[in-house]
Tab-separated table of C-alpha atoms in Angstrom:
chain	number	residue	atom	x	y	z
A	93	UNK	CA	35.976	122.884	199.974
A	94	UNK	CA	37.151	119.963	197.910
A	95	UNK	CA	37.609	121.958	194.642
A	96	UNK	CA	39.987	124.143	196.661
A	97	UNK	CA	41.917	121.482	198.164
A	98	UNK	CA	42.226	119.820	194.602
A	99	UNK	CA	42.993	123.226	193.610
A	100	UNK	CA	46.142	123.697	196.369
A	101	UNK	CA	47.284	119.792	195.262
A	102	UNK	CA	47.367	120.696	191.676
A	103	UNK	CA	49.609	123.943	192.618
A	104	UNK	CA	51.274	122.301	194.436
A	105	UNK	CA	52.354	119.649	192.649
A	106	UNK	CA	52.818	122.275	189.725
A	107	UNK	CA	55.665	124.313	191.733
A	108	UNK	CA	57.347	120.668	192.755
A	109	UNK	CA	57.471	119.878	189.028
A	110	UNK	CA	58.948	123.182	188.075
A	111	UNK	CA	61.600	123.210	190.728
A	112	UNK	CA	62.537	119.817	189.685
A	113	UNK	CA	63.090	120.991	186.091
A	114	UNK	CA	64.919	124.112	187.331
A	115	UNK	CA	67.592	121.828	188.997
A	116	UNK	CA	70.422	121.493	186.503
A	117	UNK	CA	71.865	117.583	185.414
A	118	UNK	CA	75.350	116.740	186.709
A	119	UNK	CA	77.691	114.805	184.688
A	120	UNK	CA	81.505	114.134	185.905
A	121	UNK	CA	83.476	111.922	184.083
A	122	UNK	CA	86.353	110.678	185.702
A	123	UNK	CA	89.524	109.261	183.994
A	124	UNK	CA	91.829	106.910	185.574
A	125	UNK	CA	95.114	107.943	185.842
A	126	UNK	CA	95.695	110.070	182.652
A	127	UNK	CA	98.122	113.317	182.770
A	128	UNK	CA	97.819	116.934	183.050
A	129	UNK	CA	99.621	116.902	179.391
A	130	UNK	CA	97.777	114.086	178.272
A	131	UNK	CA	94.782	115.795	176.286
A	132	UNK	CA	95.456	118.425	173.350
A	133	UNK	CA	94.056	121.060	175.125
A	134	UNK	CA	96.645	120.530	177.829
A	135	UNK	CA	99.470	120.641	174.939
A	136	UNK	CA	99.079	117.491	173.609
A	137	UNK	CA	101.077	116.802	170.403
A	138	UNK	CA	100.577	113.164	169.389
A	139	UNK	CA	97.547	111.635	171.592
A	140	UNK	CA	94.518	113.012	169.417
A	141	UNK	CA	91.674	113.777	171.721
A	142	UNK	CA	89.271	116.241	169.330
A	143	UNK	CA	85.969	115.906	171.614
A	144	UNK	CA	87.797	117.001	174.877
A	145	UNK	CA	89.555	119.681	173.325
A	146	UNK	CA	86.268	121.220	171.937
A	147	UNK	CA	84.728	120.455	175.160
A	148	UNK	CA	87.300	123.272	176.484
A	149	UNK	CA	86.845	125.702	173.874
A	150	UNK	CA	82.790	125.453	174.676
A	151	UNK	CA	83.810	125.403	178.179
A	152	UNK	CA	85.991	126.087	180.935
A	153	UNK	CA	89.580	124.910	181.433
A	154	UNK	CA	91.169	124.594	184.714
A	155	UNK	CA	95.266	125.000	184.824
A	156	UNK	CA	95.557	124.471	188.818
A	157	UNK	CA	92.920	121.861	189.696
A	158	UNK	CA	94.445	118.679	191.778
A	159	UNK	CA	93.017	115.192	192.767
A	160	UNK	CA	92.372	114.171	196.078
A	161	UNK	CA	95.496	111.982	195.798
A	162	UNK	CA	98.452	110.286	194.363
A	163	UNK	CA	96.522	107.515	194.131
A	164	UNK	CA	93.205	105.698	193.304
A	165	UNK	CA	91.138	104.945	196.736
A	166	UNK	CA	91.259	108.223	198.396
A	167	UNK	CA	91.357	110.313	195.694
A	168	UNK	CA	88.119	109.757	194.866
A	169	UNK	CA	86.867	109.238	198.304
A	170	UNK	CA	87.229	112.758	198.822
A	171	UNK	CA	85.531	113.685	195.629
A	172	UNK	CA	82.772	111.939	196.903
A	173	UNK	CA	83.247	113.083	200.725
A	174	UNK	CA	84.073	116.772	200.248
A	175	UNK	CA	87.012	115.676	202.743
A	176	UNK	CA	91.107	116.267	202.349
A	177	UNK	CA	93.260	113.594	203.616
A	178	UNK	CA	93.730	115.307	206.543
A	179	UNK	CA	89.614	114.192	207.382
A	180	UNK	CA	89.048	111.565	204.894
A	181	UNK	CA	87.990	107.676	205.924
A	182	UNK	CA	89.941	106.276	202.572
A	183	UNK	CA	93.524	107.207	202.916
A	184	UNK	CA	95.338	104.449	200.823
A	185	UNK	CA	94.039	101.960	198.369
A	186	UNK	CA	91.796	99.576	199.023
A	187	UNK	CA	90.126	101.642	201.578
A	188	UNK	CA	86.022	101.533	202.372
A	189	UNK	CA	83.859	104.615	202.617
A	190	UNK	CA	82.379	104.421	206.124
A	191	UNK	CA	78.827	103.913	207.388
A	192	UNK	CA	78.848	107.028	208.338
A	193	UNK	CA	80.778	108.578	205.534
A	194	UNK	CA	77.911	110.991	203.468
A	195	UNK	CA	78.569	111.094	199.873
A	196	UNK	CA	77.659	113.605	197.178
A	197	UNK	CA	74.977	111.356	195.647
A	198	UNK	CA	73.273	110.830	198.895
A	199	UNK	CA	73.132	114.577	199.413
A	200	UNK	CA	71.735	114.774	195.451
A	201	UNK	CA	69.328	111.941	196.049
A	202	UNK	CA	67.992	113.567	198.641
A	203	UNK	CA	67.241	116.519	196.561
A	204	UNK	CA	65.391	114.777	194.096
A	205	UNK	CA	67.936	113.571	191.637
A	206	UNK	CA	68.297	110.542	189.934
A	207	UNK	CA	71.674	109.575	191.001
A	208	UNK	CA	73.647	106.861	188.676
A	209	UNK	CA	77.244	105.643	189.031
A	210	UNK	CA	78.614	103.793	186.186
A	211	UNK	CA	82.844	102.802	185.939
A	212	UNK	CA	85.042	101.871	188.854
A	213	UNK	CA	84.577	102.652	192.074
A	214	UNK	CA	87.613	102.008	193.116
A	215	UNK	CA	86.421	101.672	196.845
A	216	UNK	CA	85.958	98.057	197.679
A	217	UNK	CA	82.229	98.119	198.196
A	218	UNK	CA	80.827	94.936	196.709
A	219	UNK	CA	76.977	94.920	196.325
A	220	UNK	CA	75.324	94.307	199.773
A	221	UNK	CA	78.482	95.803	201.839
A	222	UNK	CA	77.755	99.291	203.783
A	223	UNK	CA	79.937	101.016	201.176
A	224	UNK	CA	78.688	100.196	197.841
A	225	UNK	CA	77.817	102.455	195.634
A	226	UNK	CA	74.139	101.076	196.030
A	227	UNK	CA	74.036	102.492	199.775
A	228	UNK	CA	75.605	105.404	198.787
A	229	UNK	CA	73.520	107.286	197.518
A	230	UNK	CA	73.451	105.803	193.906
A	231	UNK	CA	69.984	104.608	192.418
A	232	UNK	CA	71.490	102.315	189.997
A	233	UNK	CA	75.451	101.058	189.707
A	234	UNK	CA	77.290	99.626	186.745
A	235	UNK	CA	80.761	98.473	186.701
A	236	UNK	CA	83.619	96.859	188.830
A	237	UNK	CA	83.174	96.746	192.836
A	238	UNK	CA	86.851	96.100	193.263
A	239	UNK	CA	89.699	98.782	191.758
A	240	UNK	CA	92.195	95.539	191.466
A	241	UNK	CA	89.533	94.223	188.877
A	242	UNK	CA	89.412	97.424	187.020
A	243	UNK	CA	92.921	96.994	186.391
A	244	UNK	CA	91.588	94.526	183.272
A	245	UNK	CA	89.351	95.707	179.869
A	246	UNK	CA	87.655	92.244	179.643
A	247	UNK	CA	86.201	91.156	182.599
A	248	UNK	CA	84.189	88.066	183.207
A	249	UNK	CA	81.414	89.794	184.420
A	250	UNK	CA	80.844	93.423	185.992
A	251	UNK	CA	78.222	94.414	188.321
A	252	UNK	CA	74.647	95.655	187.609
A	253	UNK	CA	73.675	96.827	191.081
A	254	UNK	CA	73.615	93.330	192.894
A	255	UNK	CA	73.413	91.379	190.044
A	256	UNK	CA	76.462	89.918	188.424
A	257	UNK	CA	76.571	90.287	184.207
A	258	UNK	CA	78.204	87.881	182.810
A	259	UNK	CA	80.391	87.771	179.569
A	260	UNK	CA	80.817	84.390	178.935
A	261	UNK	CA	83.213	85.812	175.412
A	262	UNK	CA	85.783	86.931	178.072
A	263	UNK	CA	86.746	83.483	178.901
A	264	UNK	CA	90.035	82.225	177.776
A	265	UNK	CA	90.970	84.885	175.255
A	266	UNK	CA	94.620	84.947	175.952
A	267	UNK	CA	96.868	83.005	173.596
A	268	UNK	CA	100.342	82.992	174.288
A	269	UNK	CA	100.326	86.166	176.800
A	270	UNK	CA	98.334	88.278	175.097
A	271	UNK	CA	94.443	88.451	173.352
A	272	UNK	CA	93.024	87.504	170.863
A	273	UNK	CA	92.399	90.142	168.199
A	274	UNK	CA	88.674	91.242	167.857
A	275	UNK	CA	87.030	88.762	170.614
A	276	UNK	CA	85.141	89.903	173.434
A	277	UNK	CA	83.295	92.506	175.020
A	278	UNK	CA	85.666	95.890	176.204
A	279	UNK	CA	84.013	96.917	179.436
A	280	UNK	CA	85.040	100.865	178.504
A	281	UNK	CA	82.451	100.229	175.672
A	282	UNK	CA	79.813	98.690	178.027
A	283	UNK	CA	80.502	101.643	180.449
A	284	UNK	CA	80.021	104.363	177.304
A	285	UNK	CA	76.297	102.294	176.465
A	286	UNK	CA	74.646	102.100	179.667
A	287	UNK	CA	75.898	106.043	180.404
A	288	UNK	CA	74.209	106.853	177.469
A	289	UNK	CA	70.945	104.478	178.340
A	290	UNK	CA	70.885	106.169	181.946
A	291	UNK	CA	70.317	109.888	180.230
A	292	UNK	CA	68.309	109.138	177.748
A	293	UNK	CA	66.272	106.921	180.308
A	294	UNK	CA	65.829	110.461	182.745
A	295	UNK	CA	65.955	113.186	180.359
A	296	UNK	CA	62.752	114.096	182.255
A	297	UNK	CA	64.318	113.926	185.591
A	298	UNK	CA	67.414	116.077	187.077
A	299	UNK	CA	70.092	113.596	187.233
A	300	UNK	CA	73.814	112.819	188.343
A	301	UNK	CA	75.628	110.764	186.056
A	302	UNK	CA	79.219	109.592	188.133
A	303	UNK	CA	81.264	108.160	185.007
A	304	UNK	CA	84.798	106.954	186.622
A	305	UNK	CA	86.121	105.288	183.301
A	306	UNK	CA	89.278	102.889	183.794
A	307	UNK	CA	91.242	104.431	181.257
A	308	UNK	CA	93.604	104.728	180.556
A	309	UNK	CA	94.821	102.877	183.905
A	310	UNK	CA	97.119	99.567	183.232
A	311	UNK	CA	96.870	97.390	181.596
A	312	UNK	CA	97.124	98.761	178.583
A	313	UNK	CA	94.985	97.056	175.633
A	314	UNK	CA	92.330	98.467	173.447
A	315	UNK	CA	90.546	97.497	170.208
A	316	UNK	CA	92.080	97.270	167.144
A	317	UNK	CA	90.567	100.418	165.647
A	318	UNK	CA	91.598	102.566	167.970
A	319	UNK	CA	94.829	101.414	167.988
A	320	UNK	CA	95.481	100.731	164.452
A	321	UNK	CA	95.973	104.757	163.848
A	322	UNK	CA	98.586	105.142	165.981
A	323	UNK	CA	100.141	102.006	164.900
A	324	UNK	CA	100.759	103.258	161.239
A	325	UNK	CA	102.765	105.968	162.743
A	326	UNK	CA	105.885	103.545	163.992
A	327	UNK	CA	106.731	105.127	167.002
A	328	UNK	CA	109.516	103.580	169.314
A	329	UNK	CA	108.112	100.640	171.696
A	330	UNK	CA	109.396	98.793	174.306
A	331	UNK	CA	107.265	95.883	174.382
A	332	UNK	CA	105.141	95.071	177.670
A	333	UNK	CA	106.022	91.401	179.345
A	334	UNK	CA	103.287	89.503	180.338
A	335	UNK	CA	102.681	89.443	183.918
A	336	UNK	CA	104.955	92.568	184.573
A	337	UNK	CA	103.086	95.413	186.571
A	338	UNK	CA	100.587	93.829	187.994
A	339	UNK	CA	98.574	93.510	190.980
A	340	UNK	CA	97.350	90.326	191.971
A	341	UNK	CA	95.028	89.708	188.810
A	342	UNK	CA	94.472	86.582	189.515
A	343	UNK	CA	92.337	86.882	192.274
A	344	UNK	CA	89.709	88.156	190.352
A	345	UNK	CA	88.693	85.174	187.676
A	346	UNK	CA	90.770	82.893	185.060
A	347	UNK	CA	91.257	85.323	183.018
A	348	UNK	CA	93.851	87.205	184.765
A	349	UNK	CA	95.859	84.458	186.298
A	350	UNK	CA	99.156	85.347	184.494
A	351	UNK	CA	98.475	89.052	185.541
A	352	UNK	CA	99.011	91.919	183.063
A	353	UNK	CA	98.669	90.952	178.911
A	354	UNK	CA	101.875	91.575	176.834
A	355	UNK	CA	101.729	94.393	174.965
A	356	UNK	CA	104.124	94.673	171.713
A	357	UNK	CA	102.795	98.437	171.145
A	358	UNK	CA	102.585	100.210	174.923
A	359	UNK	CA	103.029	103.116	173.075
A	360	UNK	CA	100.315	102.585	170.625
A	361	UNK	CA	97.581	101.125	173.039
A	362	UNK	CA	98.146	104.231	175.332
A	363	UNK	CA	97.308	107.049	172.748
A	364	UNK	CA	94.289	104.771	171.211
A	365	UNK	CA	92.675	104.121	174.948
A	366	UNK	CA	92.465	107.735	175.128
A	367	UNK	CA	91.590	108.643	172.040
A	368	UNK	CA	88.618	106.049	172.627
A	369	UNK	CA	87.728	107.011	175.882
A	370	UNK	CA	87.650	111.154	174.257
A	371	UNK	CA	85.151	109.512	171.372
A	372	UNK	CA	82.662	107.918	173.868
A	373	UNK	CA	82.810	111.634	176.132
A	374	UNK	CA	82.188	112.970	172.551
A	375	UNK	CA	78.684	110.659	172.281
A	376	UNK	CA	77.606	111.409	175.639
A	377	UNK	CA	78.148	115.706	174.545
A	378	UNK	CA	76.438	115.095	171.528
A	379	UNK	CA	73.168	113.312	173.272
A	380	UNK	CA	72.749	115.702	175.781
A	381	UNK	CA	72.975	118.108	172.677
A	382	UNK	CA	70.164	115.881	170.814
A	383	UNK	CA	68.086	115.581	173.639
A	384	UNK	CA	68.285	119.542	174.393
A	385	UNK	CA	69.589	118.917	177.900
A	386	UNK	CA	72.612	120.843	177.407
A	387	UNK	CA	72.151	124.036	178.466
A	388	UNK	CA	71.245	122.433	181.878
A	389	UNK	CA	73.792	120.320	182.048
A	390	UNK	CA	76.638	120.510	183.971
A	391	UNK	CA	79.459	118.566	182.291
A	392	UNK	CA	83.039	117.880	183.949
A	393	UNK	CA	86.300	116.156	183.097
A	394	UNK	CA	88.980	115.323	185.156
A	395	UNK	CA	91.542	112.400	186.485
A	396	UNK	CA	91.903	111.026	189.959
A	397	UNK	CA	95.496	111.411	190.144
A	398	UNK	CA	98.734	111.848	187.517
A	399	UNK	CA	99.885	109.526	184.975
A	400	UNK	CA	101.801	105.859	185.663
A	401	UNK	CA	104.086	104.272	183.084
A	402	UNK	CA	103.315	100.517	184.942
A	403	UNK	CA	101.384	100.175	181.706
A	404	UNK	CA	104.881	100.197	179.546
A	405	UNK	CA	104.195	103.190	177.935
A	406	UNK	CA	106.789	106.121	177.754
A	407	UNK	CA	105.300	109.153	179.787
A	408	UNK	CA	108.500	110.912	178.282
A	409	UNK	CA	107.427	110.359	174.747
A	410	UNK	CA	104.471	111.727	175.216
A	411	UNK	CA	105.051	114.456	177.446
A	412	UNK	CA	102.039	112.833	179.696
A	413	UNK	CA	102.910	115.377	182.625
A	414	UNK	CA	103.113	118.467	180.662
A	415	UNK	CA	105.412	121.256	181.851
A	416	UNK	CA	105.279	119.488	185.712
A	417	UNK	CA	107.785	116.625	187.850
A	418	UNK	CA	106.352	114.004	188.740
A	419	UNK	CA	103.750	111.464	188.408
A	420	UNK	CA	101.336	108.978	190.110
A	421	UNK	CA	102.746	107.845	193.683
A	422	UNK	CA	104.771	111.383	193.968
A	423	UNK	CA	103.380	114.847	195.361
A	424	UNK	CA	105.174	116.849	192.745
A	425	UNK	CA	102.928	118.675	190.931
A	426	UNK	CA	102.838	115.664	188.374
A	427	UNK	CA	100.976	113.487	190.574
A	428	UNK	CA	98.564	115.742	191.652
A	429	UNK	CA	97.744	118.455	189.469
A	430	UNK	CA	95.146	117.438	186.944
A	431	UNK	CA	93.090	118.703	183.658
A	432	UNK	CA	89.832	119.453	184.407
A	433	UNK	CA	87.602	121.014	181.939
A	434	UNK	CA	83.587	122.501	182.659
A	435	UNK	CA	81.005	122.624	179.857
A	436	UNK	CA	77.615	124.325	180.556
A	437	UNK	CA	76.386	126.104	177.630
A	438	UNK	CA	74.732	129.583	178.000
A	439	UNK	CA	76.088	129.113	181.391
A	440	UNK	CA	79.884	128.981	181.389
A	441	UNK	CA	81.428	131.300	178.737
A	442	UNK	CA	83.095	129.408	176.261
A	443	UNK	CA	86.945	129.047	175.658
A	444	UNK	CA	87.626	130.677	179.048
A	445	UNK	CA	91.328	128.842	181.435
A	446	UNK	CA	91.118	129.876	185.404
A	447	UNK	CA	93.947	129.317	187.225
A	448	UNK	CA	91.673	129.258	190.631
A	449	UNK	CA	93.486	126.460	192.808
A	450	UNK	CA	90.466	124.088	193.962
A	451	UNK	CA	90.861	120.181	194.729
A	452	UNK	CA	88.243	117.258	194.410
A	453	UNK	CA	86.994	117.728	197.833
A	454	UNK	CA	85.382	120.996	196.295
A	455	UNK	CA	83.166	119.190	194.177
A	456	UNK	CA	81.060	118.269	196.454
A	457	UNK	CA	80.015	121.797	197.755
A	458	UNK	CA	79.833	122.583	194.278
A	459	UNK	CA	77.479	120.757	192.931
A	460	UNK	CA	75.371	121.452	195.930
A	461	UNK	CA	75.011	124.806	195.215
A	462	UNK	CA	74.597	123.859	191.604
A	463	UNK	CA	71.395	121.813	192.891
A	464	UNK	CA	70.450	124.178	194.862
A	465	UNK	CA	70.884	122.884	198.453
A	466	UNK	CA	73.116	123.472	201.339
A	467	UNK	CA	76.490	121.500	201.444
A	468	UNK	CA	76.593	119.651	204.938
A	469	UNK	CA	78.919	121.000	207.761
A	470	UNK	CA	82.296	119.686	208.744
A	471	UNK	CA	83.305	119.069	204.989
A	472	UNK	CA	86.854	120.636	203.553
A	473	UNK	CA	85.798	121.868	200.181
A	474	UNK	CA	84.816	125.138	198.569
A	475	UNK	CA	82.515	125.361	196.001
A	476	UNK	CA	83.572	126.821	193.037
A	477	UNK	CA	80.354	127.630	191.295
A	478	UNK	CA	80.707	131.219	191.535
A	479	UNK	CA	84.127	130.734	189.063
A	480	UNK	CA	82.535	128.389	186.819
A	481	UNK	CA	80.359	131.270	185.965
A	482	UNK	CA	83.123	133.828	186.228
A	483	UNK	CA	82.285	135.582	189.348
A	484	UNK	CA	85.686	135.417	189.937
A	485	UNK	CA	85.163	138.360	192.689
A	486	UNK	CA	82.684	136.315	194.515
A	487	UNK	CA	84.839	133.270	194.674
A	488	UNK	CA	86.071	132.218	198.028
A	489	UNK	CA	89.169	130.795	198.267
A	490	UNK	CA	91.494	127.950	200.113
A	491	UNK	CA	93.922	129.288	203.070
A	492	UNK	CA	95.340	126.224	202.027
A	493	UNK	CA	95.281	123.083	200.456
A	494	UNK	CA	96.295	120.011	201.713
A	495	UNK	CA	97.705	116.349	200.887
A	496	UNK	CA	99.865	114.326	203.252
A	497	UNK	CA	102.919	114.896	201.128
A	498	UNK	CA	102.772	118.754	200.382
A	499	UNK	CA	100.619	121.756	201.256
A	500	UNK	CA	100.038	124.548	199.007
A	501	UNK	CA	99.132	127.949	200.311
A	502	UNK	CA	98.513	130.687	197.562
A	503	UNK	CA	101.423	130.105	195.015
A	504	UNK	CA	104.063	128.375	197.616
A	505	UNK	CA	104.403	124.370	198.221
A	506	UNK	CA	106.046	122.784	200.614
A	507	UNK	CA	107.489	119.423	201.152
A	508	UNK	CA	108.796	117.747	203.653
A	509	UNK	CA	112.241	116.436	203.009
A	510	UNK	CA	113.816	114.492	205.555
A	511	UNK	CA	113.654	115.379	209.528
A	512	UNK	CA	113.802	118.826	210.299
A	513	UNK	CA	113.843	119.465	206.828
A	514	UNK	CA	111.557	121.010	203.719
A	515	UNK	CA	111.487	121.896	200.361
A	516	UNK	CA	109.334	125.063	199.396
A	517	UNK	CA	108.795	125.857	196.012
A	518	UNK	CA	107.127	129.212	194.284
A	519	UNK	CA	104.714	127.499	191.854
A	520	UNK	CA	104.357	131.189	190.107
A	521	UNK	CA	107.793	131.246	188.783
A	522	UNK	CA	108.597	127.303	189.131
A	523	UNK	CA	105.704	125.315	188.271
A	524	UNK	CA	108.450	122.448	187.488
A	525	UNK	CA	109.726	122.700	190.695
């Protein structure tokens, strides 16, 4: 009787272990308000971003994929929520998930994943408060608590769950408005390391990796060796005045006290925080490649809302917005639409472009499905799994989608435009509108 109950453990416990290692990894990288024409891939001519644009010819490119919003806060709140605005508990910046608000890593945890969240949050949930990242749903938490900290690339100290880690090299490295060249630590760079420490630390274990980088959000500075490339190429700049554009740094250390840095090259910094952020997306592609976790992996790319020139950069110069009006703050298509690009080898056909509308709150349904569980009631989104791996006959659709600035339904958008009044646009014929 024993030797058959040891017998039914060890199955047991043999069928757990292969369903874990059936459940695919989840990685979505977030970027923080970059363009729909800000990568190559998108028709990028002078940012260089080689990693992201080879992520889309081994992958999946979407052409009519939008954030959740204009803006930071409740864009990704419904990522994370599966919820529109029209349902959503974060509907303008500075907004807190809920108590009893039920995020994508909760539902993943759950499921047996180990659930990470490295970047900004950009949801006011400081270690310890109901709405941290800690409480939900994420195992282990790296990066700024506050989205007006993330504003800055050499913080004091960021968060490791509720510890705070310090970087005592941050301290007084402005001299006369701007930094000093080659001190400190750059945060994107400590995001990039531990992202890479967290898969190679549960390359055993399915996993969801939440990457929201801050680039390349204001204010604009990057090393000197990313930004030394484009300097060579003398394109025009306005120089950035200290202090312009900013939002209350000082609140958040000594550091930021005269708010933004000045920035001679806005121009120059722009293109290399890119180009460094589509490097470090390049290392974490090329680990899960080393550690064979590719094929099943589930890699995505996108940005929570459309490009801002508060940084002093020229979104005209480089065409940040592609072939749309608009950007961040506006529901033209410029502050809404964004890249988003799918990798999952022997999965995903390479080098294919869908133009299926979806919307952040369908990645939560999504990756459900991609885990293998059921999404929860009452959310908004629809997974788009069955596109991903071009079923395109077996993908449901949106009667609509909505923001509280525009509605699209099928190829039409409409705006309102004063009382009484609206402005509907065929997105078919004028995707400029």
């Amino acid at each position: 009787m024993k030797k058959c109950i040891l017998a039914l453990c060890a199955l047991a416990l043999t069928v757990s272990v292969a369903y874990a290692a059936k459940q695919p990894n989840i990685v979505f990288i977030l970027a923080d308000d970059l363009g729909y024409g800000d990568l190559g891939c998108y028709g990028q001519e002078k940012i260089k971003t080689p990693r992201l644009d080879q992520m889309a010819r081994e992958g999946l490119r979407y052409t009519s994929h939008y954030s959740g919003h204009n803006i930071c806060s409740p864009s990704r709140c419904a990522l994370m929520t599966g919820k529109h605005m029209g349902h959503a508990s974060v509907t303008g910046n500075g907004g807190r998930l809920r108590a009893g608000d039920v995020t994508v890593a909760m539902l993943l945890k759950k499921a047996g994943y180990r659930t990470c969240m490295i970047g900004k949050w950009g949801l006011v949930g400081r270690p310890g408060h109901p709405g941290s990242p800690n409480n939900k749903g994420f195992d282990h938490f790296f990066g700024f608590d506050n989205q007006g900290f993330a504003h800055f690339y050499y913080p004091e100290y960021l968060w490791g769950n509720d510890q705070k880690v310090l970087y005592p090299k941050n301290h007084d490295l402005r001299v006369n408005g701007k930094y000093k060249k080659g001190a400190g630590t750059y945060s994107h760079d400590e995001f990039a390391k531990e992202a890479l420490k967290f898969i190679r630390n549960n390359a055993e274990n399915p996993f969801f990796l939440y990457l929201p980088f801050a680039i390349p959000h204001a204010e604009l500075t990057v090393p000197q060796d990313s930004m030394a490339p484009y300097l060579k190429l003398n394109w025009p700049e306005k120089p950035k005045i200290e202090g312009k554009g900013n939002t209350g740094g000082g609140a958040y250390g000594s550091q930021y006290k005269g708010g933004y840095c000045g920035q001679s090259h806005p121009n120059a910094a722009y293109a290399g925080m890119i180009s460094r952020m589509d490097g470090n997306v390049g290392r974490i592609l090329d680990l899960l490649d080393e550690l064979k976790l590719s094929e099943n992996t589930l890699v995505i790319f996108s940005s929570d809302n459309g490009p801002s020139p508060e940084g002093g950069q020229s979104l005209k110069f480089f065409n940040s917005a592609g072939p749309l009006s608009g950007a961040k703050r506006t529901w033209k298509e410029g502050g809404i639409r964004v890249p988003m690009i799918a990798r999952w080898p022997g999965k995903i056909a390479p080098g294919r472009t869908s133009d299926h509308p979806s919307a952040f709150w369908d990645f939560l349904p999504t990756a459900c499905e991609v885990a293998g569980i059921k999404a929860p009631a009452g959310i908004d989104g629809i997974s788009y799994f069955p596109d991903l791996l071009g079923k395109t006959d077996e993908q449901q659709k949106h009667e609509f989608l909505y923001w509280p600035g525009a509605i699209r339904v099928g190829n039409w958008k409409l705006h309102p435009a004063g009382k009484n009044r609206y402005k509907l646009y065929d997105l078919e014929n004028d995707i400029a509108e």
